[in-house]
Short mmCIF file of N, CA and C in Angstrom, two decimals:
data_model
loop_
_atom_site.label_atom_id
_atom_site.label_comp_id
_atom_site.label_asym_id
_atom_site.label_seq_id
_atom_site.Cartn_x
_atom_site.Cartn_y
_atom_site.Cartn_z
N MET F 1 -50.26 238.68 -67.49
CA MET F 1 -49.54 238.94 -66.17
C MET F 1 -49.09 237.35 -65.95
N ASN F 2 -47.56 237.44 -65.51
CA ASN F 2 -47.00 236.19 -65.03
C ASN F 2 -46.43 236.07 -63.50
N LEU F 3 -46.29 235.14 -63.19
CA LEU F 3 -46.15 234.74 -61.69
C LEU F 3 -44.57 234.24 -61.36
N TYR F 4 -44.05 234.61 -60.67
CA TYR F 4 -42.59 234.13 -60.17
C TYR F 4 -42.94 233.48 -59.03
N LEU F 5 -42.28 232.20 -58.91
CA LEU F 5 -42.67 231.21 -57.82
C LEU F 5 -41.09 230.90 -57.18
N ARG F 6 -40.68 231.09 -55.76
CA ARG F 6 -39.18 230.49 -55.44
C ARG F 6 -39.61 229.80 -54.18
N TYR F 7 -38.83 228.72 -54.02
CA TYR F 7 -38.88 227.84 -52.67
C TYR F 7 -37.23 227.42 -52.56
N PHE F 8 -36.70 228.11 -51.79
CA PHE F 8 -35.19 227.95 -51.73
C PHE F 8 -34.65 228.47 -53.05
N ASP F 9 -33.59 227.20 -53.43
CA ASP F 9 -33.07 227.61 -54.79
C ASP F 9 -33.70 227.41 -56.13
N ARG F 10 -35.06 226.84 -55.88
CA ARG F 10 -35.74 226.43 -56.89
C ARG F 10 -37.04 227.45 -57.29
N GLU F 11 -36.77 227.94 -58.51
CA GLU F 11 -37.71 228.86 -58.85
C GLU F 11 -38.14 229.02 -60.49
N THR F 12 -39.04 229.65 -60.84
CA THR F 12 -39.85 229.68 -62.09
C THR F 12 -40.54 230.84 -62.28
N LEU F 13 -40.97 231.05 -63.57
CA LEU F 13 -41.60 232.08 -63.96
C LEU F 13 -42.83 231.51 -65.03
N VAL F 14 -44.07 231.57 -64.64
CA VAL F 14 -45.23 230.50 -65.19
C VAL F 14 -46.13 231.84 -65.84
N GLY F 15 -47.16 231.45 -66.62
CA GLY F 15 -47.73 232.13 -67.34
C GLY F 15 -49.23 232.32 -66.55
N SER F 16 -49.46 230.91 -65.72
CA SER F 16 -50.69 230.89 -65.27
C SER F 16 -51.09 230.01 -63.98
N ALA F 17 -52.07 230.17 -63.23
CA ALA F 17 -52.21 229.49 -62.06
C ALA F 17 -51.61 228.15 -61.76
N ASP F 18 -52.54 227.53 -63.15
CA ASP F 18 -52.25 226.00 -63.21
C ASP F 18 -50.88 225.35 -63.32
N GLU F 19 -49.78 226.12 -64.13
CA GLU F 19 -48.56 226.02 -64.06
C GLU F 19 -47.96 226.32 -63.09
N ALA F 20 -48.51 227.04 -62.25
CA ALA F 20 -47.78 227.54 -60.86
C ALA F 20 -48.14 226.17 -59.85
N ILE F 21 -49.40 225.76 -59.97
CA ILE F 21 -49.53 224.57 -59.16
C ILE F 21 -48.83 223.55 -59.63
N ASP F 22 -48.62 223.36 -60.56
CA ASP F 22 -47.98 221.80 -61.26
C ASP F 22 -46.35 221.99 -60.91
N PHE F 23 -45.78 223.42 -60.80
CA PHE F 23 -44.58 223.46 -60.39
C PHE F 23 -44.56 223.28 -58.94
N LEU F 24 -45.52 223.53 -58.25
CA LEU F 24 -45.48 223.55 -56.87
C LEU F 24 -45.84 221.95 -56.33
N LYS F 25 -46.44 221.19 -57.17
CA LYS F 25 -46.58 219.68 -57.09
C LYS F 25 -45.48 218.91 -57.21
N SER F 26 -44.55 219.48 -57.80
CA SER F 26 -42.94 218.78 -58.29
C SER F 26 -42.06 218.73 -57.21
N ILE F 27 -42.45 219.80 -56.26
CA ILE F 27 -41.71 219.74 -54.78
C ILE F 27 -42.30 218.97 -53.73
N ASP F 28 -41.37 217.97 -53.58
CA ASP F 28 -41.71 217.02 -52.56
C ASP F 28 -42.23 217.62 -51.15
N GLU F 29 -41.48 218.52 -50.86
CA GLU F 29 -41.93 219.21 -49.43
C GLU F 29 -43.26 220.08 -49.41
N ILE F 30 -43.55 220.32 -50.43
CA ILE F 30 -45.03 220.96 -50.46
C ILE F 30 -46.02 220.35 -50.67
N SER F 31 -46.96 219.95 -49.62
CA SER F 31 -48.13 219.16 -49.95
C SER F 31 -49.13 219.97 -50.31
N MET F 32 -49.74 219.72 -51.85
CA MET F 32 -50.70 220.63 -52.34
C MET F 32 -52.21 219.85 -51.87
N ASN F 33 -52.88 221.04 -51.36
CA ASN F 33 -54.20 220.62 -51.00
C ASN F 33 -55.39 221.73 -51.82
N PRO F 34 -56.61 221.32 -52.01
CA PRO F 34 -57.50 221.97 -52.63
C PRO F 34 -57.59 223.48 -52.00
N VAL F 35 -57.68 223.72 -50.74
CA VAL F 35 -57.36 224.99 -50.31
C VAL F 35 -56.08 225.88 -50.79
N LEU F 36 -55.16 225.19 -50.64
CA LEU F 36 -54.02 226.03 -51.23
C LEU F 36 -54.18 226.30 -52.84
N GLU F 37 -54.47 225.31 -53.38
CA GLU F 37 -54.90 225.48 -55.03
C GLU F 37 -55.94 226.59 -55.05
N ALA F 38 -57.16 226.67 -54.41
CA ALA F 38 -57.97 227.56 -54.53
C ALA F 38 -57.03 228.86 -54.11
N ASP F 39 -56.29 229.12 -53.27
CA ASP F 39 -56.10 230.45 -52.63
C ASP F 39 -55.00 230.88 -53.81
N ILE F 40 -54.02 229.85 -54.64
CA ILE F 40 -53.35 230.59 -55.35
C ILE F 40 -53.83 230.89 -56.68
N ARG F 41 -55.02 230.47 -57.05
CA ARG F 41 -55.85 230.55 -58.32
C ARG F 41 -56.42 232.25 -58.09
N ASP F 42 -56.85 232.17 -56.53
CA ASP F 42 -57.58 233.48 -56.42
C ASP F 42 -56.68 234.62 -56.44
N TYR F 43 -55.54 234.28 -55.66
CA TYR F 43 -54.19 235.45 -56.09
C TYR F 43 -54.23 235.59 -57.47
N ALA F 44 -53.92 234.87 -58.29
CA ALA F 44 -53.55 235.04 -59.80
C ALA F 44 -54.55 235.94 -60.23
N ALA F 45 -56.04 235.57 -59.74
CA ALA F 45 -57.07 236.23 -60.63
C ALA F 45 -57.37 237.72 -60.04
N SER F 46 -56.56 237.93 -58.86
CA SER F 46 -57.03 239.30 -58.18
C SER F 46 -56.05 240.41 -58.37
N ASP F 47 -56.81 241.73 -58.22
CA ASP F 47 -56.13 242.64 -58.72
C ASP F 47 -54.75 243.42 -57.53
N VAL F 48 -54.56 242.03 -56.70
CA VAL F 48 -53.70 242.50 -55.72
C VAL F 48 -52.25 242.16 -56.33
N PHE F 49 -51.28 242.94 -56.13
CA PHE F 49 -50.06 242.96 -56.66
C PHE F 49 -48.80 242.75 -55.78
N TYR F 50 -49.02 242.80 -54.56
CA TYR F 50 -47.92 242.44 -53.55
C TYR F 50 -47.70 241.09 -53.19
N PRO F 51 -46.42 240.67 -53.38
CA PRO F 51 -46.02 239.24 -52.98
C PRO F 51 -46.96 238.43 -51.91
N LYS F 52 -47.04 237.28 -52.30
CA LYS F 52 -47.46 236.63 -51.06
C LYS F 52 -46.76 235.30 -50.57
N ARG F 53 -46.64 234.99 -49.39
CA ARG F 53 -45.90 234.05 -48.88
C ARG F 53 -46.80 233.14 -48.18
N TYR F 54 -46.42 231.80 -48.55
CA TYR F 54 -47.20 230.54 -47.78
C TYR F 54 -46.12 229.72 -47.15
N LYS F 55 -46.86 229.46 -45.72
CA LYS F 55 -46.15 228.63 -44.71
C LYS F 55 -45.90 226.93 -44.96
N ILE F 56 -44.89 226.36 -45.20
CA ILE F 56 -44.99 225.10 -45.20
C ILE F 56 -44.68 224.35 -44.14
N ARG F 57 -43.93 224.92 -43.15
CA ARG F 57 -43.34 224.43 -41.82
C ARG F 57 -42.97 225.42 -41.17
N PRO F 58 -42.86 225.56 -39.88
CA PRO F 58 -42.05 226.73 -39.06
C PRO F 58 -40.79 227.16 -39.58
N ARG F 59 -40.85 228.73 -39.74
CA ARG F 59 -39.94 229.17 -40.54
C ARG F 59 -39.48 229.12 -42.12
N VAL F 60 -40.26 228.01 -42.83
CA VAL F 60 -40.39 227.65 -44.35
C VAL F 60 -41.27 228.26 -45.07
N TYR F 61 -41.03 228.98 -46.00
CA TYR F 61 -42.21 229.49 -46.74
C TYR F 61 -41.83 229.36 -48.47
N PHE F 62 -42.51 229.21 -49.08
CA PHE F 62 -42.28 229.81 -50.62
C PHE F 62 -43.23 231.08 -51.37
N ILE F 63 -42.74 231.75 -51.97
CA ILE F 63 -43.42 232.99 -52.50
C ILE F 63 -43.78 232.94 -53.73
N ILE F 64 -44.85 233.90 -53.87
CA ILE F 64 -45.22 233.97 -55.29
C ILE F 64 -45.42 235.28 -55.62
N ILE F 65 -45.06 236.05 -56.61
CA ILE F 65 -45.10 237.56 -56.87
C ILE F 65 -45.61 237.62 -58.34
N LYS F 66 -46.41 238.58 -58.56
CA LYS F 66 -47.13 239.07 -59.50
C LYS F 66 -45.98 239.62 -60.27
N THR F 67 -45.79 239.71 -61.81
CA THR F 67 -44.74 240.43 -62.77
C THR F 67 -45.50 240.63 -63.97
N GLU F 68 -44.95 241.48 -64.63
CA GLU F 68 -45.32 241.63 -66.10
C GLU F 68 -44.03 241.26 -66.90
N ALA F 69 -43.17 240.77 -66.20
CA ALA F 69 -41.65 240.42 -66.54
C ALA F 69 -42.08 239.23 -67.96
N ALA F 70 -41.63 239.23 -69.01
CA ALA F 70 -41.78 238.05 -69.89
C ALA F 70 -40.76 236.82 -69.86
N THR F 71 -39.58 237.07 -69.42
CA THR F 71 -38.64 236.28 -69.16
C THR F 71 -38.16 236.44 -67.84
N MET F 72 -37.51 235.10 -67.29
CA MET F 72 -36.78 235.30 -66.10
C MET F 72 -35.62 236.19 -66.00
N LEU F 73 -34.77 236.55 -67.17
CA LEU F 73 -34.17 237.78 -67.26
C LEU F 73 -34.37 238.93 -67.00
N ASP F 74 -35.63 239.07 -67.56
CA ASP F 74 -36.09 240.56 -67.10
C ASP F 74 -36.69 240.69 -65.83
N PHE F 75 -37.13 239.65 -65.45
CA PHE F 75 -37.58 239.80 -63.99
C PHE F 75 -36.22 239.85 -62.81
N LYS F 76 -35.37 239.24 -63.29
CA LYS F 76 -34.19 239.72 -62.42
C LYS F 76 -33.65 240.84 -62.39
N GLU F 77 -33.53 241.32 -63.58
CA GLU F 77 -32.96 242.78 -63.91
C GLU F 77 -34.07 243.89 -63.69
N LYS F 78 -35.27 243.38 -63.01
CA LYS F 78 -36.40 244.44 -62.95
C LYS F 78 -36.40 245.22 -64.01
N ARG F 79 -36.63 244.83 -65.13
CA ARG F 79 -37.06 245.66 -66.44
C ARG F 79 -38.57 245.55 -66.57
N ALA F 80 -39.38 244.83 -65.80
CA ALA F 80 -40.87 244.96 -66.10
C ALA F 80 -41.38 245.42 -64.54
N LEU F 81 -40.84 246.47 -63.97
CA LEU F 81 -41.56 247.00 -62.77
C LEU F 81 -42.73 247.78 -63.32
N ARG F 82 -43.59 247.74 -62.31
CA ARG F 82 -45.15 248.07 -62.70
C ARG F 82 -44.83 249.41 -62.64
N SER F 83 -45.10 250.01 -63.59
CA SER F 83 -44.91 251.50 -63.59
C SER F 83 -46.29 252.29 -63.58
N SER F 84 -47.17 251.88 -64.02
CA SER F 84 -48.71 252.46 -64.04
C SER F 84 -49.79 251.98 -63.63
N VAL F 85 -50.37 252.62 -62.86
CA VAL F 85 -51.60 252.33 -62.28
C VAL F 85 -52.99 252.91 -62.97
N ASP F 86 -53.78 252.20 -63.44
CA ASP F 86 -55.06 252.47 -64.50
C ASP F 86 -54.42 253.18 -65.75
N GLY F 87 -53.24 252.87 -66.12
CA GLY F 87 -52.97 253.56 -67.29
C GLY F 87 -52.29 254.73 -67.24
N VAL F 88 -52.25 255.14 -66.09
CA VAL F 88 -51.85 256.46 -65.83
C VAL F 88 -49.82 256.26 -64.86
N VAL F 89 -49.06 256.94 -66.04
CA VAL F 89 -47.82 256.39 -65.67
C VAL F 89 -47.43 257.70 -64.26
N LYS F 90 -46.66 256.92 -63.04
CA LYS F 90 -46.43 258.10 -62.05
C LYS F 90 -45.20 258.23 -62.20
N GLU F 91 -44.56 259.65 -62.16
CA GLU F 91 -43.34 259.84 -62.11
C GLU F 91 -42.62 259.79 -60.84
N ARG F 92 -41.33 259.45 -60.58
CA ARG F 92 -41.05 259.42 -59.09
C ARG F 92 -40.35 260.93 -58.85
N VAL F 93 -41.28 261.62 -57.77
CA VAL F 93 -41.19 262.98 -57.21
C VAL F 93 -40.48 262.79 -55.98
N PRO F 94 -39.35 263.33 -55.63
CA PRO F 94 -38.79 263.60 -54.33
C PRO F 94 -39.87 263.75 -53.41
N SER F 95 -39.46 263.52 -52.15
CA SER F 95 -40.71 263.91 -50.94
C SER F 95 -39.97 265.48 -51.07
N PRO F 96 -41.07 266.03 -50.26
CA PRO F 96 -40.84 267.59 -50.17
C PRO F 96 -39.69 267.61 -49.03
N VAL F 97 -39.44 266.87 -47.92
CA VAL F 97 -38.67 267.12 -47.19
C VAL F 97 -37.15 266.75 -47.93
N VAL F 98 -37.06 265.94 -48.56
CA VAL F 98 -35.71 265.77 -49.43
C VAL F 98 -35.26 267.41 -50.12
N MET F 99 -36.33 267.72 -50.80
CA MET F 99 -36.50 268.87 -51.66
C MET F 99 -35.90 270.20 -50.88
N LYS F 100 -36.71 270.08 -49.51
CA LYS F 100 -36.30 271.32 -48.37
C LYS F 100 -35.07 271.33 -48.03
N LEU F 101 -34.26 269.95 -47.68
CA LEU F 101 -33.09 269.74 -47.12
C LEU F 101 -32.00 270.19 -48.12
N SER F 102 -32.10 270.01 -49.78
CA SER F 102 -31.29 270.34 -50.40
C SER F 102 -31.36 271.60 -51.20
N GLU F 103 -32.56 272.56 -50.76
CA GLU F 103 -32.59 273.48 -51.10
C GLU F 103 -31.50 274.72 -50.90
N GLU F 104 -30.90 275.20 -52.12
CA GLU F 104 -29.88 276.16 -51.61
C GLU F 104 -30.16 277.49 -51.15
N ARG F 105 -29.56 277.62 -50.12
CA ARG F 105 -30.24 279.17 -49.60
C ARG F 105 -29.18 279.34 -48.31
N TYR F 106 -28.11 280.08 -48.78
CA TYR F 106 -26.90 280.66 -48.00
C TYR F 106 -27.35 281.49 -46.83
N GLY F 107 -27.33 281.16 -45.69
CA GLY F 107 -27.69 281.93 -44.44
C GLY F 107 -27.33 281.28 -43.19
N TRP F 108 -28.09 281.88 -42.46
CA TRP F 108 -28.13 281.49 -40.84
C TRP F 108 -29.32 280.16 -40.80
N TYR F 109 -28.90 278.88 -40.34
CA TYR F 109 -29.87 278.19 -39.80
C TYR F 109 -29.63 277.83 -38.21
N GLU F 110 -31.39 277.24 -37.92
CA GLU F 110 -31.21 276.62 -36.52
C GLU F 110 -31.39 275.74 -36.76
N GLY F 111 -30.35 274.63 -36.30
CA GLY F 111 -30.59 273.13 -36.62
C GLY F 111 -31.00 272.82 -34.95
N THR F 112 -32.24 271.44 -35.08
CA THR F 112 -32.30 271.10 -33.72
C THR F 112 -32.19 269.67 -34.00
N MET F 113 -31.46 268.87 -32.97
CA MET F 113 -31.18 267.44 -33.22
C MET F 113 -31.38 266.80 -31.93
N ASP F 114 -32.09 265.73 -31.87
CA ASP F 114 -32.20 264.79 -30.69
C ASP F 114 -31.27 263.37 -30.93
N PHE F 115 -30.40 262.93 -30.19
CA PHE F 115 -29.47 261.96 -30.73
C PHE F 115 -29.38 260.98 -29.43
N LYS F 116 -28.57 259.79 -29.28
CA LYS F 116 -28.28 259.31 -28.35
C LYS F 116 -27.02 259.21 -28.24
N ARG F 117 -26.56 259.80 -27.08
CA ARG F 117 -25.56 259.92 -26.57
C ARG F 117 -24.91 259.09 -25.58
N VAL F 118 -23.72 258.49 -25.72
CA VAL F 118 -22.88 257.63 -24.77
C VAL F 118 -22.15 258.34 -23.31
N GLN F 119 -22.65 258.20 -22.35
CA GLN F 119 -22.08 258.95 -21.48
C GLN F 119 -21.46 257.69 -20.35
N LEU F 120 -20.44 257.90 -19.58
CA LEU F 120 -20.26 257.35 -18.44
C LEU F 120 -21.10 257.57 -17.29
N VAL F 121 -21.88 256.46 -16.42
CA VAL F 121 -22.55 256.81 -15.28
C VAL F 121 -21.45 256.87 -14.02
N PRO F 122 -21.43 258.10 -13.41
CA PRO F 122 -20.66 257.85 -12.08
C PRO F 122 -21.16 256.51 -11.23
N GLY F 123 -19.83 256.20 -10.62
CA GLY F 123 -20.29 255.36 -9.45
C GLY F 123 -20.03 253.88 -9.84
N THR F 124 -20.61 253.70 -11.41
CA THR F 124 -20.63 251.90 -11.51
C THR F 124 -19.37 251.81 -12.76
N GLY F 125 -19.04 253.15 -13.16
CA GLY F 125 -18.08 252.94 -14.48
C GLY F 125 -18.55 252.49 -15.81
N LYS F 126 -19.69 252.03 -15.63
CA LYS F 126 -20.50 251.84 -17.02
C LYS F 126 -20.85 252.86 -17.86
N PHE F 127 -21.20 252.89 -19.21
CA PHE F 127 -21.63 253.68 -20.01
C PHE F 127 -22.96 253.18 -20.39
N GLN F 128 -23.73 254.16 -20.77
CA GLN F 128 -25.48 254.25 -21.22
C GLN F 128 -25.50 255.16 -21.99
N TYR F 129 -26.52 254.84 -23.00
CA TYR F 129 -26.88 255.83 -23.94
C TYR F 129 -28.19 256.71 -23.15
N ARG F 130 -28.15 258.22 -23.52
CA ARG F 130 -28.96 259.10 -23.00
C ARG F 130 -29.32 259.95 -23.93
N ASP F 131 -30.65 260.05 -24.06
CA ASP F 131 -31.27 261.02 -25.11
C ASP F 131 -30.73 262.57 -24.98
N THR F 132 -30.32 263.17 -26.00
CA THR F 132 -29.72 264.67 -25.87
C THR F 132 -30.34 265.41 -26.66
N HIS F 133 -30.94 266.25 -26.28
CA HIS F 133 -31.30 267.51 -27.11
C HIS F 133 -30.14 268.52 -27.42
N PHE F 134 -29.84 268.62 -28.60
CA PHE F 134 -29.05 269.66 -28.96
C PHE F 134 -29.58 270.81 -30.10
N VAL F 135 -29.21 272.23 -29.69
CA VAL F 135 -29.67 273.12 -30.86
C VAL F 135 -28.48 274.09 -31.24
N ALA F 136 -28.19 274.66 -32.48
CA ALA F 136 -27.30 275.15 -32.78
C ALA F 136 -27.76 276.42 -33.73
N ASN F 137 -27.01 277.44 -33.58
CA ASN F 137 -27.19 278.28 -34.98
C ASN F 137 -25.88 278.06 -35.81
N VAL F 138 -26.25 278.05 -37.24
CA VAL F 138 -25.10 277.48 -37.93
C VAL F 138 -25.14 278.28 -39.17
N LYS F 139 -24.17 278.60 -39.83
CA LYS F 139 -24.12 279.51 -41.25
C LYS F 139 -23.81 278.29 -42.08
N ALA F 140 -24.88 278.34 -42.94
CA ALA F 140 -24.87 277.10 -44.17
C ALA F 140 -25.46 277.35 -45.19
N SER F 141 -25.15 276.56 -46.25
CA SER F 141 -25.79 276.99 -47.40
C SER F 141 -27.26 276.09 -47.74
N SER F 142 -27.60 275.09 -47.00
CA SER F 142 -28.71 274.06 -47.24
C SER F 142 -28.76 273.75 -45.88
N GLY F 143 -30.21 272.90 -45.69
CA GLY F 143 -30.37 272.18 -44.75
C GLY F 143 -29.68 270.97 -44.49
N ILE F 144 -29.00 270.51 -45.63
CA ILE F 144 -28.21 269.13 -45.36
C ILE F 144 -26.91 269.62 -44.81
N ASP F 145 -26.60 270.97 -45.44
CA ASP F 145 -25.36 271.55 -44.68
C ASP F 145 -25.17 271.84 -43.45
N CYS F 146 -26.57 272.18 -43.00
CA CYS F 146 -26.59 272.49 -41.44
C CYS F 146 -26.51 271.20 -40.83
N TYR F 147 -27.28 270.33 -41.23
CA TYR F 147 -27.47 268.79 -40.73
C TYR F 147 -25.51 268.58 -40.47
N ASN F 148 -24.83 268.48 -41.61
CA ASN F 148 -23.40 267.73 -41.61
C ASN F 148 -22.45 269.15 -40.61
N ARG F 149 -22.84 269.93 -40.68
CA ARG F 149 -21.99 270.95 -39.64
C ARG F 149 -22.30 270.46 -38.08
N ILE F 150 -23.46 269.96 -37.73
CA ILE F 150 -23.72 269.85 -36.43
C ILE F 150 -23.31 268.69 -35.95
N VAL F 151 -23.47 267.92 -37.13
CA VAL F 151 -22.67 266.33 -36.57
C VAL F 151 -21.11 266.19 -36.75
N GLU F 152 -20.60 267.22 -37.52
CA GLU F 152 -19.07 267.18 -37.24
C GLU F 152 -18.71 267.77 -36.17
N HIS F 153 -19.21 268.93 -35.82
CA HIS F 153 -19.18 269.85 -34.33
C HIS F 153 -19.18 268.62 -33.20
N LEU F 154 -20.26 267.77 -33.44
CA LEU F 154 -20.45 266.86 -31.96
C LEU F 154 -19.62 265.76 -32.17
N ARG F 155 -19.23 265.44 -33.23
CA ARG F 155 -18.27 263.83 -33.41
C ARG F 155 -16.93 264.36 -32.47
N GLY F 156 -16.44 265.54 -32.52
CA GLY F 156 -15.11 265.94 -31.73
C GLY F 156 -15.44 266.36 -30.60
N ARG F 157 -16.88 266.06 -30.14
CA ARG F 157 -17.02 266.61 -28.68
C ARG F 157 -17.46 265.35 -28.13
N VAL F 158 -18.19 264.46 -28.39
CA VAL F 158 -19.20 263.37 -27.62
C VAL F 158 -18.23 261.93 -28.01
N ASP F 159 -18.48 260.67 -27.36
CA ASP F 159 -18.33 259.58 -27.51
C ASP F 159 -18.34 259.25 -28.78
N ASP F 160 -17.39 258.50 -29.78
CA ASP F 160 -17.56 257.69 -30.98
C ASP F 160 -18.72 257.03 -31.13
N ARG F 161 -19.32 256.32 -29.87
CA ARG F 161 -20.25 255.58 -29.88
C ARG F 161 -21.78 255.88 -29.75
N SER F 162 -21.63 257.28 -29.80
CA SER F 162 -23.01 258.09 -30.10
C SER F 162 -23.74 257.91 -31.43
N GLN F 163 -25.29 257.92 -31.23
CA GLN F 163 -25.77 257.60 -32.69
C GLN F 163 -26.56 259.07 -32.90
N PHE F 164 -26.40 259.09 -34.08
CA PHE F 164 -26.82 260.58 -34.50
C PHE F 164 -27.96 259.95 -35.67
N PRO F 165 -29.13 260.85 -35.35
CA PRO F 165 -30.37 260.72 -36.47
C PRO F 165 -30.08 260.82 -38.07
N SER F 166 -30.97 260.17 -38.61
CA SER F 166 -31.21 259.86 -40.18
C SER F 166 -31.30 261.87 -40.37
N VAL F 167 -30.69 262.18 -41.28
CA VAL F 167 -31.27 263.89 -42.21
C VAL F 167 -32.56 264.10 -41.99
N LYS F 168 -33.31 262.84 -42.43
CA LYS F 168 -34.57 263.11 -43.03
C LYS F 168 -35.50 262.70 -41.94
N GLY F 169 -34.96 262.12 -40.72
CA GLY F 169 -35.94 261.58 -39.85
C GLY F 169 -36.43 262.62 -38.93
N LYS F 170 -37.48 262.18 -38.32
CA LYS F 170 -38.32 263.25 -37.15
C LYS F 170 -37.13 263.94 -36.11
N ASN F 171 -36.14 263.50 -36.00
CA ASN F 171 -35.28 263.88 -34.77
C ASN F 171 -34.11 264.99 -35.20
N PHE F 172 -34.39 265.35 -36.40
CA PHE F 172 -33.68 266.80 -36.86
C PHE F 172 -34.28 267.54 -37.72
N LYS F 173 -34.28 269.17 -37.31
CA LYS F 173 -35.24 269.63 -37.75
C LYS F 173 -34.39 270.99 -38.00
N PHE F 174 -34.77 271.91 -38.95
CA PHE F 174 -34.00 273.00 -39.33
C PHE F 174 -34.82 274.09 -39.75
N ARG F 175 -34.27 275.34 -39.32
CA ARG F 175 -35.18 276.62 -39.90
C ARG F 175 -34.48 277.66 -40.23
N PHE F 176 -34.67 278.25 -41.44
CA PHE F 176 -33.94 279.11 -42.26
C PHE F 176 -33.94 280.53 -41.12
N LEU F 177 -32.80 281.24 -40.71
CA LEU F 177 -33.14 282.31 -40.12
C LEU F 177 -33.00 283.64 -40.88
N GLY F 178 -32.15 283.80 -41.70
CA GLY F 178 -31.71 284.81 -42.43
C GLY F 178 -30.46 284.84 -43.32
N ALA F 179 -30.25 285.79 -44.26
CA ALA F 179 -29.36 285.90 -44.97
C ALA F 179 -27.99 286.11 -44.53
N ALA F 180 -27.01 285.36 -44.42
CA ALA F 180 -25.80 285.68 -43.88
C ALA F 180 -25.07 287.09 -44.67
N LYS F 181 -24.33 287.87 -44.13
CA LYS F 181 -23.87 289.20 -44.36
C LYS F 181 -22.31 288.96 -44.61
#
């Protein structure tokens, strides 16, 4: 396991905690102390794979990332991504929501959307966002098609500044009502 270290535009890929500490000692702004050295050694020896960030002064940090990349080029091109846990390779499986959205089934759908609608406030002449609940029965070929048809319908009828939710978010729901004749 190698360690990638970066402090502003200075970066390196090293093979051990000692090399990482030597790199950090070469940077004048970073004052190495026994506590920081021990923490870096503990991080390198642990099974933790998330990046670690160390504060130098307010809003100034350096980072350490564990990687299986052998060279800096491999690391930069993300060739050595950690793809297995305990020797078991995990395949990327789309989430159930995405699978249901793209499932082709032509017919009637009930689409429900909660969105932020821009409306004029009478009396003040100012605009404000209002939470708006919208339900429509749509003839579509999939959940994503239902979403697109609802948004297309609303875009022609509400202010352009209105904000529509993500198709994968909790503010859009759909339900298949039955096949179209």
